[in-house]
Short mmCIF file of C-alpha atoms in Angstrom, two decimals:
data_model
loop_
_atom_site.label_atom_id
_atom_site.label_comp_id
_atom_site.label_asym_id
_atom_site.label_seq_id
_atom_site.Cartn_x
_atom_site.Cartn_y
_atom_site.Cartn_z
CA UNK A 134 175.10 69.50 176.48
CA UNK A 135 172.42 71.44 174.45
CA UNK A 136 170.63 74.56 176.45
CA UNK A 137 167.55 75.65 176.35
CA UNK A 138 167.73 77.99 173.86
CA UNK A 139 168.93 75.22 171.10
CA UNK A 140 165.91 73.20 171.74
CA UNK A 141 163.23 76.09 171.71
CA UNK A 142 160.71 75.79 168.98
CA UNK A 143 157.94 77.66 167.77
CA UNK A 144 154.43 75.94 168.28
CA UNK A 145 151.90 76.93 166.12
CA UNK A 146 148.99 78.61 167.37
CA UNK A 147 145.80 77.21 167.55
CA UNK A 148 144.02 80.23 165.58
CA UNK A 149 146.84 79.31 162.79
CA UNK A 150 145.14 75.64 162.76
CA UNK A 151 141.64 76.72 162.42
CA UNK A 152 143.28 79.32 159.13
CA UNK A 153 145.14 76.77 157.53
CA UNK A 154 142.01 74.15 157.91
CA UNK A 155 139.27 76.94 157.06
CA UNK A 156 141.70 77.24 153.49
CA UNK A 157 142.36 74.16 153.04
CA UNK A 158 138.12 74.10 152.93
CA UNK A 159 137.97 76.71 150.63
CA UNK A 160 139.62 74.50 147.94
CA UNK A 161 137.43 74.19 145.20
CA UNK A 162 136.60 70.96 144.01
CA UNK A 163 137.75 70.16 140.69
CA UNK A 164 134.51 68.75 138.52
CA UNK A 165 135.22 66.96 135.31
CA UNK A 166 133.41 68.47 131.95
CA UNK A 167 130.03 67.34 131.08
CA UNK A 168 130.76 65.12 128.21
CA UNK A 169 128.26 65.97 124.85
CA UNK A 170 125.61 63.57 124.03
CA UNK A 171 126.35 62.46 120.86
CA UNK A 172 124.02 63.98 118.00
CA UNK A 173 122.34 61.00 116.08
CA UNK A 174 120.80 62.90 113.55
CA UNK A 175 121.82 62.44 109.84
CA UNK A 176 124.87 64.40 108.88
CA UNK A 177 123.14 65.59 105.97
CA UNK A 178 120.81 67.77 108.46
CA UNK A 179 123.72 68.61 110.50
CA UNK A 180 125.38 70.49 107.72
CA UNK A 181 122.50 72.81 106.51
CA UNK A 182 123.04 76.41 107.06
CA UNK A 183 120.87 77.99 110.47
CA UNK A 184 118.08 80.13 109.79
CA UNK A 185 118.06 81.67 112.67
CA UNK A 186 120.14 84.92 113.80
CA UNK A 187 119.58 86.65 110.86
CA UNK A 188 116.99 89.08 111.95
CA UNK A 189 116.86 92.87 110.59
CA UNK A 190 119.09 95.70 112.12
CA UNK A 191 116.17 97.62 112.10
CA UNK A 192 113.51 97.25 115.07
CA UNK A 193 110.07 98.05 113.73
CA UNK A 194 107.68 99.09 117.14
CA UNK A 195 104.26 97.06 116.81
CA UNK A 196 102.17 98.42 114.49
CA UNK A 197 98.09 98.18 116.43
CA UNK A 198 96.28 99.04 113.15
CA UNK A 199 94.60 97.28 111.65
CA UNK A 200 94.97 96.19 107.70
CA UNK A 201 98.05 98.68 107.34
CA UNK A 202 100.21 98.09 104.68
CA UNK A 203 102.49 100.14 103.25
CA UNK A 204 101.17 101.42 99.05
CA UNK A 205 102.73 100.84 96.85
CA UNK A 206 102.63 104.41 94.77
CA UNK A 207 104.50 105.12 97.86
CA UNK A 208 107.29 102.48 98.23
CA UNK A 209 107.65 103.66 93.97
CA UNK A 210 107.91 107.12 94.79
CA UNK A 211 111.02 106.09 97.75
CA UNK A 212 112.61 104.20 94.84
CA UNK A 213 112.79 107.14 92.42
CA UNK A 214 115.76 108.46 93.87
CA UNK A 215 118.06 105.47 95.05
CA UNK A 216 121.16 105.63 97.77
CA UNK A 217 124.00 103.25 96.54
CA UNK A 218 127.20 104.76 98.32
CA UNK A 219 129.27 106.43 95.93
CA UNK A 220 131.61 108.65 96.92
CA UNK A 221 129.71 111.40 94.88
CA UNK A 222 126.59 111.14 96.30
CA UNK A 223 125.50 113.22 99.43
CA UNK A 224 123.95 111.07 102.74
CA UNK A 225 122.60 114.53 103.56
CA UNK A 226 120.70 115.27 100.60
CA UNK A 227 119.43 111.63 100.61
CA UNK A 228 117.70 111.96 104.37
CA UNK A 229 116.69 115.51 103.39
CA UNK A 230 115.12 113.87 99.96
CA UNK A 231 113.76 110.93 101.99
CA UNK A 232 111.90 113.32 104.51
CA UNK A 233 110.30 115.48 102.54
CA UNK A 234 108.35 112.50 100.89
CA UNK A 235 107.88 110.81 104.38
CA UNK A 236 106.67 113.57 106.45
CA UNK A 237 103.47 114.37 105.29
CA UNK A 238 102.60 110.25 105.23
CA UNK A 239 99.86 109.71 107.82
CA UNK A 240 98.29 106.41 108.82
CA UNK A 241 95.64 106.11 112.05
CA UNK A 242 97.83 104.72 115.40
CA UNK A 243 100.91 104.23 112.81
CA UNK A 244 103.46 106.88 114.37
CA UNK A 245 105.32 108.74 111.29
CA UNK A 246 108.80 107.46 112.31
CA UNK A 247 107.40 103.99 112.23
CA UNK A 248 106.73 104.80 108.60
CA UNK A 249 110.12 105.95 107.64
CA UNK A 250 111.74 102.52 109.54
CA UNK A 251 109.80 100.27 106.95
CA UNK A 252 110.20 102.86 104.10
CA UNK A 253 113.95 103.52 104.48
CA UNK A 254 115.05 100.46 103.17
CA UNK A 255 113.61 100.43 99.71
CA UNK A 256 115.68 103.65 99.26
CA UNK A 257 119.07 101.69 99.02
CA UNK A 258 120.78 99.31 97.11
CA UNK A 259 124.40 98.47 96.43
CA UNK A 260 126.85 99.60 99.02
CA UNK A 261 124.47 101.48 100.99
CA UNK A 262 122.27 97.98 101.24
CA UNK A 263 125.43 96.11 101.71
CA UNK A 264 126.00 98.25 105.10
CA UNK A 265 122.35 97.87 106.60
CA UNK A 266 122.68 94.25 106.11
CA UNK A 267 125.88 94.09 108.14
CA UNK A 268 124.87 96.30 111.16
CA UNK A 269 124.13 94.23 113.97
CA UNK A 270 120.79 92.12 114.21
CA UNK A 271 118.10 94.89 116.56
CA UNK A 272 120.93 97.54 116.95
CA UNK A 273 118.50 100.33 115.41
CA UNK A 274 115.40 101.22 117.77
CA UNK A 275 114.64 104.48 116.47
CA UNK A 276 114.60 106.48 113.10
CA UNK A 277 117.19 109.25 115.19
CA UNK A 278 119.25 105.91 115.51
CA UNK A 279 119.01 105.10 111.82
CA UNK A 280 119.95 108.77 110.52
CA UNK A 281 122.65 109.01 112.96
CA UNK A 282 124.79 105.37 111.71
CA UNK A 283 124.14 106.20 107.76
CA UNK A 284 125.26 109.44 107.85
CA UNK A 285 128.35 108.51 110.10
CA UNK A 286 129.07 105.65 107.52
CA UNK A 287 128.85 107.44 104.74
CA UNK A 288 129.85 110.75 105.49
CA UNK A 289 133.20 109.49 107.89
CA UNK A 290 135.17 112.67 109.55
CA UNK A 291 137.83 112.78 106.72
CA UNK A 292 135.17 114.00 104.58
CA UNK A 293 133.89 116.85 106.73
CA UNK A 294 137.69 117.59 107.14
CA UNK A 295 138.22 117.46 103.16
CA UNK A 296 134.64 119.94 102.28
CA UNK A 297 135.95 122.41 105.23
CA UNK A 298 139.09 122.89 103.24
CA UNK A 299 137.50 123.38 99.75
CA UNK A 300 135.18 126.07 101.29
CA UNK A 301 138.11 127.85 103.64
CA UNK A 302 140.09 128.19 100.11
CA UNK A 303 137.83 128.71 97.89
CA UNK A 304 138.40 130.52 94.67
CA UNK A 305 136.74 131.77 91.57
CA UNK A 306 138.12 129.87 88.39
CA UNK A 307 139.32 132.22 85.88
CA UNK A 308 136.24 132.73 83.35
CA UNK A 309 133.55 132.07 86.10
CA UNK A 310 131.26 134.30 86.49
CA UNK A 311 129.67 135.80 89.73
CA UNK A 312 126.72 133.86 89.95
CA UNK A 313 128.57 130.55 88.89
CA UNK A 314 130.68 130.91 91.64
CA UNK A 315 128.02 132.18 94.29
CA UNK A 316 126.25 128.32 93.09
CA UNK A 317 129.64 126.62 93.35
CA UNK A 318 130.34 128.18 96.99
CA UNK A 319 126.49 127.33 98.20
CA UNK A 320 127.19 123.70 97.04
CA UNK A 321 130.26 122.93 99.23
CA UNK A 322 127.83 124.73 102.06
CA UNK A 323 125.31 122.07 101.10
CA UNK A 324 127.03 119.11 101.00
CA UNK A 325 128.73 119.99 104.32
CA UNK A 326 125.92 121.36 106.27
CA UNK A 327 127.83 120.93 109.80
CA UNK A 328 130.39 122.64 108.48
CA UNK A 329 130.18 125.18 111.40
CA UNK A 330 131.27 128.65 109.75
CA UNK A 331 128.99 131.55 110.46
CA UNK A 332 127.15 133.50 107.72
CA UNK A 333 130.37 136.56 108.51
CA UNK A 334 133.08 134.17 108.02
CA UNK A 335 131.12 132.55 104.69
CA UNK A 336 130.43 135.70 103.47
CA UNK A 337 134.16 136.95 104.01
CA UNK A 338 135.82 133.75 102.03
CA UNK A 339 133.34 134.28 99.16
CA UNK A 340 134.31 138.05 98.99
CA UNK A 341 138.33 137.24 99.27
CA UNK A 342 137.63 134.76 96.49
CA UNK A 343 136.41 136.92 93.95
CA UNK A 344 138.26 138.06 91.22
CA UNK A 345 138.84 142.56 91.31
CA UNK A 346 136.31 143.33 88.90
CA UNK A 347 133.85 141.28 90.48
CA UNK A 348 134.83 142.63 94.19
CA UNK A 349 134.66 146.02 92.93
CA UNK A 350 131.23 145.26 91.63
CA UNK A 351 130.20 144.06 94.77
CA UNK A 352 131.18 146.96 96.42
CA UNK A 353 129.43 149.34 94.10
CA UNK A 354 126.24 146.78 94.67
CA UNK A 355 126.86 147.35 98.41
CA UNK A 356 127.25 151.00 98.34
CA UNK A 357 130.84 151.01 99.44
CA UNK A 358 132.86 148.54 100.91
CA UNK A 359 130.85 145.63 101.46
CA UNK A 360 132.61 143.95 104.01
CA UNK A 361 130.60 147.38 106.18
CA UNK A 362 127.80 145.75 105.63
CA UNK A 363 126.06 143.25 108.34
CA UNK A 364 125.96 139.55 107.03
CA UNK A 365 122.23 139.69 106.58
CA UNK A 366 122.43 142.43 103.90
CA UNK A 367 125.75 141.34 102.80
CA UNK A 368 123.87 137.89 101.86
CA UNK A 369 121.01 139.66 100.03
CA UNK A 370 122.94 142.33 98.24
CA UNK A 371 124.86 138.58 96.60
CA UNK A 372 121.96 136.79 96.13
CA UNK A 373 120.21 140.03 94.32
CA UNK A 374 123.51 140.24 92.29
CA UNK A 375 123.63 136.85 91.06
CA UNK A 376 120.23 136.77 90.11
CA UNK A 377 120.26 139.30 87.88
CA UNK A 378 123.61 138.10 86.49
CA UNK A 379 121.75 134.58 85.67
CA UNK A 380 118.96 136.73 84.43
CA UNK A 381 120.82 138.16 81.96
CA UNK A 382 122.88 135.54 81.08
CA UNK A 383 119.73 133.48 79.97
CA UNK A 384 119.00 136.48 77.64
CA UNK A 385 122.25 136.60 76.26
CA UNK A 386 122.22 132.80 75.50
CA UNK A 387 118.80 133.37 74.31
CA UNK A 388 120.07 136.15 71.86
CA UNK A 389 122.70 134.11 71.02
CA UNK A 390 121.08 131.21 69.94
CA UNK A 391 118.68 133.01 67.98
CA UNK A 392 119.09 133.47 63.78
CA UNK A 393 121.12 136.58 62.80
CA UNK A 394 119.00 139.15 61.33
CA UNK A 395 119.37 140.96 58.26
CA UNK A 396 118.38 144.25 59.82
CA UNK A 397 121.07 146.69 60.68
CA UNK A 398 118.34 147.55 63.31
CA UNK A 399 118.37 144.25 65.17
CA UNK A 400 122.27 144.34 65.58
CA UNK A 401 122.16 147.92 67.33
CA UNK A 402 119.42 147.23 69.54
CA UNK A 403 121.57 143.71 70.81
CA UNK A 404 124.87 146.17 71.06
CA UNK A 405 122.76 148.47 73.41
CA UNK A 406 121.64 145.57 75.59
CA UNK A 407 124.41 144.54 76.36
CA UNK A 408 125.68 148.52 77.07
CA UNK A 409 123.35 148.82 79.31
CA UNK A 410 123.26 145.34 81.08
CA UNK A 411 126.94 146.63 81.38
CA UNK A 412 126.14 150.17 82.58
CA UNK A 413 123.68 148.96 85.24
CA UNK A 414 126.27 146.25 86.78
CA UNK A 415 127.75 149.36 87.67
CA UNK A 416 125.01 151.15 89.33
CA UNK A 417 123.96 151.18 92.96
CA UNK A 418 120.93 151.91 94.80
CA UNK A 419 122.63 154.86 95.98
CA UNK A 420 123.52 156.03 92.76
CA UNK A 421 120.21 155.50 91.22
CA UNK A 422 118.35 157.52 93.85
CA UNK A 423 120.99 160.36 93.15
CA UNK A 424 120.21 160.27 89.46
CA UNK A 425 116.55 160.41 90.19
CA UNK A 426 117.39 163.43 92.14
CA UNK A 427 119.40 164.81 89.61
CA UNK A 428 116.24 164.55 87.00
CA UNK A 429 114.16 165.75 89.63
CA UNK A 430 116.49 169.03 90.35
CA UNK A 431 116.59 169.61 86.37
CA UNK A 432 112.88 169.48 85.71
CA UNK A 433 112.63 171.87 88.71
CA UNK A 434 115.23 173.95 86.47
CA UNK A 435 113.47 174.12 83.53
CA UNK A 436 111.02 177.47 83.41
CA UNK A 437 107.45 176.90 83.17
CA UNK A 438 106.20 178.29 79.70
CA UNK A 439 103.60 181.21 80.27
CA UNK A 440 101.18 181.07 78.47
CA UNK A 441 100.83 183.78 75.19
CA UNK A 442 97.66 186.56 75.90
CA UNK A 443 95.43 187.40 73.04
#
């Protein structure tokens, strides 16, 4: 005999129902695909290349002038110095290059960056045209937006990475002389202008690169040690240095160059240049106000001669 408890059963609730029907509802229904019309026109059309999608990267805004064209004297004067991508040339020195011709350009209701979108182009070929044509169809709105992906192309972070080395160990090559290697050093600062060292810490390499005759000189230049000086007078006590070392250099080529003389005359006068472009490499401010002095203090020195009574 079965009891109760065998034959109990659970009966589903009614909310349950309603749940299982309200899903069973929410069944998508299954739609077949929309089959393709067939295309009846000749295969021969069918196969020819689109011409559509190809549009510039470069958004031009509307231009409301009226009869503006671009000269072009202008569009000749963009070409004369040409951006193709080599690893020696300098993205930098390009947009620098590019806006100095392309500031001053002024056309009624033609904005000046609307200028340098339409000119910018002309100024590249071979790689560098090769990488405008493959950025994205509209992807450049503004001429902030065009500087920012060529020089980020073409001047990647291993680059930055590789100039910030050459300048942090930078030396002077043996038989280089001080104002070779002030140009050399101010090059690697060029073509790396975000290289983010302050004027101190450039100043500081260029003085630990220097060979000991040359730091010495600096020093005497300086007045003492010239790392007491502040980087604003430490920069113009180099630059004053190496200009009269290419100074001088141009008259010794110059001297050089020129046919030997016959006079015994010419020779000494050429050996006491070059004493005394030696002499005053030596010489500081300092010391040539103390000399001055010195004269000065002599003259004083010297008695007056009184005059004879007749």
């Amino acid at each position: 005999m079965r009891t109760r408890s065998s034959l109990e059963y659970t009966i589903p609730r009614r909310r349950n129902r309603r749940r299982s029907r309200q899903q069973q509802e929410a069944i998508p229904l299954i739609l077949e695909p929309e089959i393709p019309m067939a295309d009846d026109r000749p295969m021969a059309e069918q196969l020819q290349a689109p011409t559509g999608g190809f549009e510039s990267a470069i958004v031009v805004p509307h231009i409301n002038a009226q009869n503006f064209e671009l000269k072009s004297s202008l569009i000749n004067l963009v070409q004369n110095r040409i951006f193709r991508g080599g690893n020696d040339e300098e993205p930098h020195a390009h947009i620098r290059h590019f806006e100095s011709i392309t500031n001053n350009q002024r056309y009624p209701d033609v904005p000046n960056t609307t200028i340098k979108l339409l000119l910018f182009p002309f100024s590249l070929d071979g790689v560098a045209k090769t990488w405008l044509d493959k950025e994205p169809p509209n992807s450049i709105l503004t001429w902030d937006d065009l500087v920012s992906k060529f020089i980020n192309f073409f001047f990647p972070p291993s680059k930055t990475t590789n100039l910030r080395n050459e300048i942090t160990n930078f030396r002077q090559i043996a038989q280089e002389s001080f104002s070779e290697a002030w140009e050399r050093f101010k090059e690697l600062l060029r073509k790396c202008p975000h290289h983010g060292f302050s004027l101190m810490h450039q100043l500081d390499t260029f003085y630990n690169s220097l060979s000991y005759n040359d730091q010495d000189s600096l020093n005497s230049a300086a007045g003492g040690n010239f790392l007491y000086k502040s980087p604003t007078e430490g920069l113009q006590i180099i630059e004053n240095k190496a200009k009269v070392r290419c100074s001088r250099n141009a008259v010794m080529r110059v001297s050089t160059n020129a046919p030997p003389s016959s006079s015994t005359s010419s020779s000494s006068n050429f050996e006491f240049q070059q004493m005394a472009a030696a002499l005053e490499d030596k010489m500081t401010l300092t010391f040539r106000n103390e000399m001055n002095e010195m004269k000065n203090m002599m003259k004083a020195l010297v008695p007056t001669p009184i005059p004879r009574v007749h």
